[in-house]
Amino acid sequence: MTAVFRSCPFPAGSGILIDMDAITKNLTPAQADAVTHVDGPLLIIAGPGSGKTRVVTHRIAYMLNQGVRPWQIAALTFTNKAADEMRMRVNLLAPDQPVWMGTFHRFCAQQLRRYASFVGLSENYSIYDMADSRSAMKRAIQAAGVSTSHATPEQISSAISKAKNRLITPESMQQQSGRASDTVAARVYPVYQEQLLLANAVDFDDLLYHFARLLRENPEVRGELDAKLKYIMVDEYQDTNLAQYAIVRAMSVDHPNLAVTGDPDQSIYGWRGADLNNILDFEKDYPNVKTVRLEQNYRSTPNILAVADQLIRHNRRRKSKELFTDNPDGDNVILRQYQDGYEEADAIADEIAAQMIAGNAEPRDFAIFCRMNALTRSLEHALRNRGLPYQIVNGVEFYQRKEVKDLLAYLHLINNPSHDVALQRVINTPTRSIGATTVGRLQKFADDQRIPMLEAARRADEIDTLSKRSKTMVRSFVSLYERLRKKATESLEDLVRYLVEETKYIAFLERTSVEKEDSNPIENVDEFLSAAVEFDRMHPEDGSLEAFLEQVALVSDTDKFEDSNNRVTLMTLHAAKGLEFPRVFVIAVEDDLLPHYRSKQDDQQLEEERRLLFVGITRAKQWLQLSYAKRRSMRGDIRVAIPSMFLSELPRADMNVIESFADRDFFDDSGDDSYPDSWDLVQEPAPEEEGEMEYKADAAAEPEESAKQPKPSPSAVDRLPSTVSDSVSVIPDVYMDPPTSKSKPKQRVVPIAAALTTASEMMSSDRVPLGAYREGCTVRHPEYGEGTITELTGRGPKRTAKIRFSDGEPEQTFRLAFAKLELVDASGA
DNA sequence: TCATACCCCATTTTT
DNA sequence: TGGGGTATGA
């Protein structure tokens, strides 16, 4: 779809010379309708893949062409990625126009810098990230003296967050009586706010909350901004919460040229305070609104779209939409059952490898979506085993790593001496003999005096409870701080270099950090330094420490998603919003996961879960598979899984439904079977409509499926992209073997590999039951050599063996599924 | 004060 | 499974 957009040439010229033809041609009537609407409220209901971004960007170009000044336009998004995309595409149509484009949070952060004093902050205020606010919250809970026995800090946090999103003040929250956690939260809330203010800091919610209150309480500021930003656009309007709603509304009173785009069917952030009513009631809020519906889909095949459409029709709270497409027919959507999560992971990895080797796909074409991050683990394993390059969008992010957070905390403290969270982080990092007791005493003094902790540290001599030694240590920390502070105005690079040097941070890392395979702390420090250099380069004039910190605070994990590198993408369904992929797997479409068990009680939440699946489905361009497993192991133990109720809502007649026929006794190596044989009798929700409701193998689908098995292609590995060759070079030979067709259809492609001797290989091939390992067996471990199994416990992937390698030595314990154990003598006892 | 060990906890989604 | 918090010992 992007290819279509790019082909719009326009003359380079002075001022705002924009090729009108490029802006309006090749638009559908509906799109043109939206693009050419300049004044007055505008509601764009945009289905998935309907060219929404195209409309928004073209509309901005059109307005500029019509004489709207660029600084009168602000386009608000939810993610930096969306903003970047928009900026890039507007720039193609109308280069170098200072139209404000960015996230809500960034917008508010910038406005708050200017009006900081209105809400009791200074303009160098800090933005707490999640970890920061969590630790601030703990302190507030302590200070408020409430017990956490009835409400965890997380619950309190979330209650306060919700309150802020709904613009509820600490005072008004106390008057409301609600659940126990709310009552507790109401007591913590004012303390937490007070401490934030004292630290000259805000959390994420505060950015919106403070700014919304600022607008409400200061009519002159409101009027000023309303007049300046005459044209406001909001993307993903269905995800706005009350605070955002209030902000946007307040700036669109005198000049109600508010244009919002969104899709009620893609609202998946209700739990974060997003209020679907904002978009559902937009037409009530602005009676003379122009509404445009973009219903034609340019992304997906009709097959995929039909599945999405059928599903979402089951929602009640929506604006009905006709999704249609002119795209040619594609493959049927696959609904697939697996024995368990491991088989699911292996089979998907096999399928990806097979499709790649078939020669018509590369890693970047694939995405695997799941409800929870925890579910990506087995996928990771399977992909890694096959040498398939992948990326997890929500992995450990750079700015969350310890080293980086440490250095950042120093910078925060330099920028804002009241940043208590930062101080607590760095005061003993690297360790300088200022332990918890000392910090606790400093904190108490600070709390009593209502001063920042750094100030308390400066006045350490007045704190009687501190030992002489502690006082000395604290004093030396303060003098270190003063030295650092003097460098605050130098370039970021110099500051960071000096900081690392002066704190002897590298030496600290060297003696404390343990080497891990996938992260090198010292490299991270270098990387952080590079980020600083880069920032200096990008901001030669306005580059301040403060700006850098703000930038860092407002980037998120999802923004880090790179489509430039050629990898299979693993992400949550939430993170997938706004993206598209040629081939998509949605895994674990099971009851209690999707819908999540905590969302099943409430109809509105249940509908949100359905929308979540809808979002996942509509990301797919050509090919889609939904899957569920019979069993799933979660947090250690294995549970029977039930297919999601949503699956019964799909048009299965038009899909390929494939059941798993893998051997049932795969895990049944100890004789007793705790898994029900009556799986197929698990009841579906009672049918409400016509159509078959039970799961059954689609007999017609199977031959077709085996016909689709890839042909061997000796040169396939050569065709793998070079950028990933390092990790791909070890594609196992099994992929070079054609899968055999069997009389009894088996879902798994069983590789014809040579000898399978280690248990983990057996595990992944499911050829030999783990039962081959018995007590008394002799096995060989690559490191420990030969030994005897003395005890076997657990089942399936948790099957564990105790092995004695030599008499007198303690036994070692291994998971059969993972240890590289070779069976030397199976005769055993 | 620090580091290690252990135990127990809870387990959704994130700007 | 694992991360975080706490108990314990050096």
JSON list of N, CA and C (backbone and C1' of nucleotides) in Angstrom, two decimals, chain A residues 78 105 371 373 394 437-438 556 558 635, chain B residues 1-4 10-15:
[
{"chain": "A", "resi": 78, "resn": "PHE", "atom": "N", "xyz": [-0.78, 8.45, 19.21]},
{"chain": "A", "resi": 78, "resn": "PHE", "atom": "CA", "xyz": [-0.52, 7.76, 20.46]},
{"chain": "A", "resi": 78, "resn": "PHE", "atom": "C", "xyz": [0.90, 7.23, 20.55]},
{"chain": "A", "resi": 105, "resn": "HIS", "atom": "N", "xyz": [1.45, 12.63, 24.68]},
{"chain": "A", "resi": 105, "resn": "HIS", "atom": "CA", "xyz": [2.27, 12.86, 25.86]},
{"chain": "A", "resi": 105, "resn": "HIS", "atom": "C", "xyz": [3.36, 13.89, 25.57]},
{"chain": "A", "resi": 371, "resn": "ARG", "atom": "N", "xyz": [-1.40, -13.07, 23.06]},
{"chain": "A", "resi": 371, "resn": "ARG", "atom": "CA", "xyz": [-2.08, -12.22, 24.02]},
{"chain": "A", "resi": 371, "resn": "ARG", "atom": "C", "xyz": [-1.12, -11.69, 25.09]},
{"chain": "A", "resi": 373, "resn": "ASN", "atom": "N", "xyz": [3.00, -11.54, 26.66]},
{"chain": "A", "resi": 373, "resn": "ASN", "atom": "CA", "xyz": [4.41, -11.67, 26.34]},
{"chain": "A", "resi": 373, "resn": "ASN", "atom": "C", "xyz": [4.97, -13.03, 26.74]},
{"chain": "A", "resi": 394, "resn": "ASN", "atom": "N", "xyz": [8.72, -6.52, 22.50]},
{"chain": "A", "resi": 394, "resn": "ASN", "atom": "CA", "xyz": [8.74, -6.03, 23.88]},
{"chain": "A", "resi": 394, "resn": "ASN", "atom": "C", "xyz": [9.84, -6.62, 24.73]},
{"chain": "A", "resi": 437, "resn": "THR", "atom": "N", "xyz": [20.29, 1.58, 55.48]},
{"chain": "A", "resi": 437, "resn": "THR", "atom": "CA", "xyz": [19.99, 2.31, 56.72]},
{"chain": "A", "resi": 437, "resn": "THR", "atom": "C", "xyz": [20.25, 3.80, 56.55]},
{"chain": "A", "resi": 438, "resn": "THR", "atom": "N", "xyz": [21.39, 4.10, 55.99]},
{"chain": "A", "resi": 438, "resn": "THR", "atom": "CA", "xyz": [21.73, 5.51, 55.79]},
{"chain": "A", "resi": 438, "resn": "THR", "atom": "C", "xyz": [20.71, 6.19, 54.89]},
{"chain": "A", "resi": 556, "resn": "SER", "atom": "N", "xyz": [9.07, 4.47, 23.63]},
{"chain": "A", "resi": 556, "resn": "SER", "atom": "CA", "xyz": [8.55, 3.22, 24.19]},
{"chain": "A", "resi": 556, "resn": "SER", "atom": "C", "xyz": [9.07, 2.03, 23.41]},
{"chain": "A", "resi": 558, "resn": "THR", "atom": "N", "xyz": [7.39, -0.28, 21.71]},
{"chain": "A", "resi": 558, "resn": "THR", "atom": "CA", "xyz": [6.79, -0.51, 20.39]},
{"chain": "A", "resi": 558, "resn": "THR", "atom": "C", "xyz": [7.45, 0.38, 19.34]},
{"chain": "A", "resi": 635, "resn": "ARG", "atom": "N", "xyz": [3.38, -20.86, 33.52]},
{"chain": "A", "resi": 635, "resn": "ARG", "atom": "CA", "xyz": [4.06, -20.69, 34.80]},
{"chain": "A", "resi": 635, "resn": "ARG", "atom": "C", "xyz": [4.31, -22.04, 35.48]},
{"chain": "B", "resi": 1, "resn": "DT", "atom": "P", "xyz": [25.37, 1.10, 56.84]},
{"chain": "B", "resi": 1, "resn": "DT", "atom": "O5'", "xyz": [26.10, 0.19, 55.76]},
{"chain": "B", "resi": 1, "resn": "DT", "atom": "C5'", "xyz": [27.48, 0.41, 55.48]},
{"chain": "B", "resi": 1, "resn": "DT", "atom": "C4'", "xyz": [27.97, -0.72, 54.60]},
{"chain": "B", "resi": 1, "resn": "DT", "atom": "C3'", "xyz": [27.08, -0.98, 53.38]},
{"chain": "B", "resi": 1, "resn": "DT", "atom": "O3'", "xyz": [27.91, -1.08, 52.25]},
{"chain": "B", "resi": 1, "resn": "DT", "atom": "C1'", "xyz": [27.43, -2.98, 54.58]},
{"chain": "B", "resi": 2, "resn": "DC", "atom": "P", "xyz": [27.28, -1.11, 50.84]},
{"chain": "B", "resi": 2, "resn": "DC", "atom": "O5'", "xyz": [27.59, -2.62, 50.45]},
{"chain": "B", "resi": 2, "resn": "DC", "atom": "C5'", "xyz": [28.89, -3.15, 50.69]},
{"chain": "B", "resi": 2, "resn": "DC", "atom": "C4'", "xyz": [28.86, -4.65, 50.47]},
{"chain": "B", "resi": 2, "resn": "DC", "atom": "C3'", "xyz": [28.04, -5.08, 49.24]},
{"chain": "B", "resi": 2, "resn": "DC", "atom": "O3'", "xyz": [28.83, -5.90, 48.42]},
{"chain": "B", "resi": 2, "resn": "DC", "atom": "C1'", "xyz": [27.39, -6.31, 51.16]},
{"chain": "B", "resi": 3, "resn": "DA", "atom": "P", "xyz": [28.38, -6.16, 46.96]},
{"chain": "B", "resi": 3, "resn": "DA", "atom": "O5'", "xyz": [28.25, -7.74, 47.00]},
{"chain": "B", "resi": 3, "resn": "DA", "atom": "C5'", "xyz": [29.22, -8.52, 47.69]},
{"chain": "B", "resi": 3, "resn": "DA", "atom": "C4'", "xyz": [28.67, -9.90, 47.93]},
{"chain": "B", "resi": 3, "resn": "DA", "atom": "C3'", "xyz": [27.86, -10.46, 46.75]},
{"chain": "B", "resi": 3, "resn": "DA", "atom": "O3'", "xyz": [28.27, -11.79, 46.49]},
{"chain": "B", "resi": 3, "resn": "DA", "atom": "C1'", "xyz": [26.56, -10.53, 48.73]},
{"chain": "B", "resi": 4, "resn": "DT", "atom": "P", "xyz": [27.78, -12.50, 45.19]},
{"chain": "B", "resi": 4, "resn": "DT", "atom": "O5'", "xyz": [27.19, -13.83, 45.81]},
{"chain": "B", "resi": 4, "resn": "DT", "atom": "C5'", "xyz": [27.72, -14.35, 47.03]},
{"chain": "B", "resi": 4, "resn": "DT", "atom": "C4'", "xyz": [26.64, -15.11, 47.76]},
{"chain": "B", "resi": 4, "resn": "DT", "atom": "C3'", "xyz": [25.73, -15.94, 46.84]},
{"chain": "B", "resi": 4, "resn": "DT", "atom": "O3'", "xyz": [25.81, -17.30, 47.23]},
{"chain": "B", "resi": 4, "resn": "DT", "atom": "C1'", "xyz": [24.46, -14.70, 48.42]},
{"chain": "B", "resi": 10, "resn": "DA", "atom": "P", "xyz": [0.39, -13.44, 45.56]},
{"chain": "B", "resi": 10, "resn": "DA", "atom": "O5'", "xyz": [0.25, -12.29, 44.45]},
{"chain": "B", "resi": 10, "resn": "DA", "atom": "C5'", "xyz": [1.35, -11.52, 44.02]},
{"chain": "B", "resi": 10, "resn": "DA", "atom": "C4'", "xyz": [1.54, -11.69, 42.53]},
{"chain": "B", "resi": 10, "resn": "DA", "atom": "C3'", "xyz": [0.29, -12.14, 41.82]},
{"chain": "B", "resi": 10, "resn": "DA", "atom": "O3'", "xyz": [-0.15, -11.20, 40.85]},
{"chain": "B", "resi": 10, "resn": "DA", "atom": "C1'", "xyz": [2.12, -13.54, 41.21]},
{"chain": "B", "resi": 11, "resn": "DT", "atom": "P", "xyz": [0.33, -10.06, 40.10]},
{"chain": "B", "resi": 11, "resn": "DT", "atom": "O5'", "xyz": [-0.28, -10.36, 38.67]},
{"chain": "B", "resi": 11, "resn": "DT", "atom": "C5'", "xyz": [-0.61, -11.66, 38.41]},
{"chain": "B", "resi": 11, "resn": "DT", "atom": "C4'", "xyz": [0.20, -12.13, 37.21]},
{"chain": "B", "resi": 11, "resn": "DT", "atom": "C3'", "xyz": [-0.73, -12.94, 36.33]},
{"chain": "B", "resi": 11, "resn": "DT", "atom": "O3'", "xyz": [-1.25, -12.11, 35.31]},
{"chain": "B", "resi": 11, "resn": "DT", "atom": "C1'", "xyz": [1.32, -14.07, 36.75]},
{"chain": "B", "resi": 12, "resn": "DT", "atom": "P", "xyz": [-1.03, -10.56, 34.92]},
{"chain": "B", "resi": 12, "resn": "DT", "atom": "O5'", "xyz": [-1.73, -10.38, 33.46]},
{"chain": "B", "resi": 12, "resn": "DT", "atom": "C5'", "xyz": [-1.63, -11.38, 32.52]},
{"chain": "B", "resi": 12, "resn": "DT", "atom": "C4'", "xyz": [-1.31, -10.77, 31.19]},
{"chain": "B", "resi": 12, "resn": "DT", "atom": "C3'", "xyz": [-0.32, -9.62, 31.14]},
{"chain": "B", "resi": 12, "resn": "DT", "atom": "O3'", "xyz": [0.32, -9.66, 29.89]},
{"chain": "B", "resi": 12, "resn": "DT", "atom": "C1'", "xyz": [-2.48, -8.81, 30.63]},
{"chain": "B", "resi": 13, "resn": "DT", "atom": "P", "xyz": [1.50, -8.71, 29.54]},
{"chain": "B", "resi": 13, "resn": "DT", "atom": "O5'", "xyz": [0.69, -7.62, 28.75]},
{"chain": "B", "resi": 13, "resn": "DT", "atom": "C5'", "xyz": [0.49, -7.78, 27.37]},
{"chain": "B", "resi": 13, "resn": "DT", "atom": "C4'", "xyz": [-0.46, -6.72, 26.91]},
{"chain": "B", "resi": 13, "resn": "DT", "atom": "C3'", "xyz": [0.08, -5.30, 27.09]},
{"chain": "B", "resi": 13, "resn": "DT", "atom": "O3'", "xyz": [0.69, -4.90, 25.89]},
{"chain": "B", "resi": 13, "resn": "DT", "atom": "C1'", "xyz": [-2.23, -5.48, 27.68]},
{"chain": "B", "resi": 14, "resn": "DT", "atom": "P", "xyz": [2.21, -4.48, 26.00]},
{"chain": "B", "resi": 14, "resn": "DT", "atom": "O5'", "xyz": [2.10, -2.92, 26.21]},
{"chain": "B", "resi": 14, "resn": "DT", "atom": "C5'", "xyz": [1.45, -2.12, 25.28]},
{"chain": "B", "resi": 14, "resn": "DT", "atom": "C4'", "xyz": [1.47, -0.69, 25.77]},
{"chain": "B", "resi": 14, "resn": "DT", "atom": "C3'", "xyz": [2.88, -0.11, 26.01]},
{"chain": "B", "resi": 14, "resn": "DT", "atom": "O3'", "xyz": [2.86, 1.24, 25.62]},
{"chain": "B", "resi": 14, "resn": "DT", "atom": "C1'", "xyz": [1.63, -0.01, 28.00]},
{"chain": "B", "resi": 15, "resn": "DT", "atom": "P", "xyz": [4.15, 1.80, 24.92]},
{"chain": "B", "resi": 15, "resn": "DT", "atom": "O5'", "xyz": [3.63, 3.28, 24.65]},
{"chain": "B", "resi": 15, "resn": "DT", "atom": "C5'", "xyz": [2.55, 3.50, 23.78]},
{"chain": "B", "resi": 15, "resn": "DT", "atom": "C4'", "xyz": [1.89, 4.81, 24.13]},
{"chain": "B", "resi": 15, "resn": "DT", "atom": "C3'", "xyz": [2.83, 6.01, 24.22]},
{"chain": "B", "resi": 15, "resn": "DT", "atom": "O3'", "xyz": [2.19, 7.15, 23.64]},
{"chain": "B", "resi": 15, "resn": "DT", "atom": "C1'", "xyz": [1.68, 5.78, 26.25]}
]
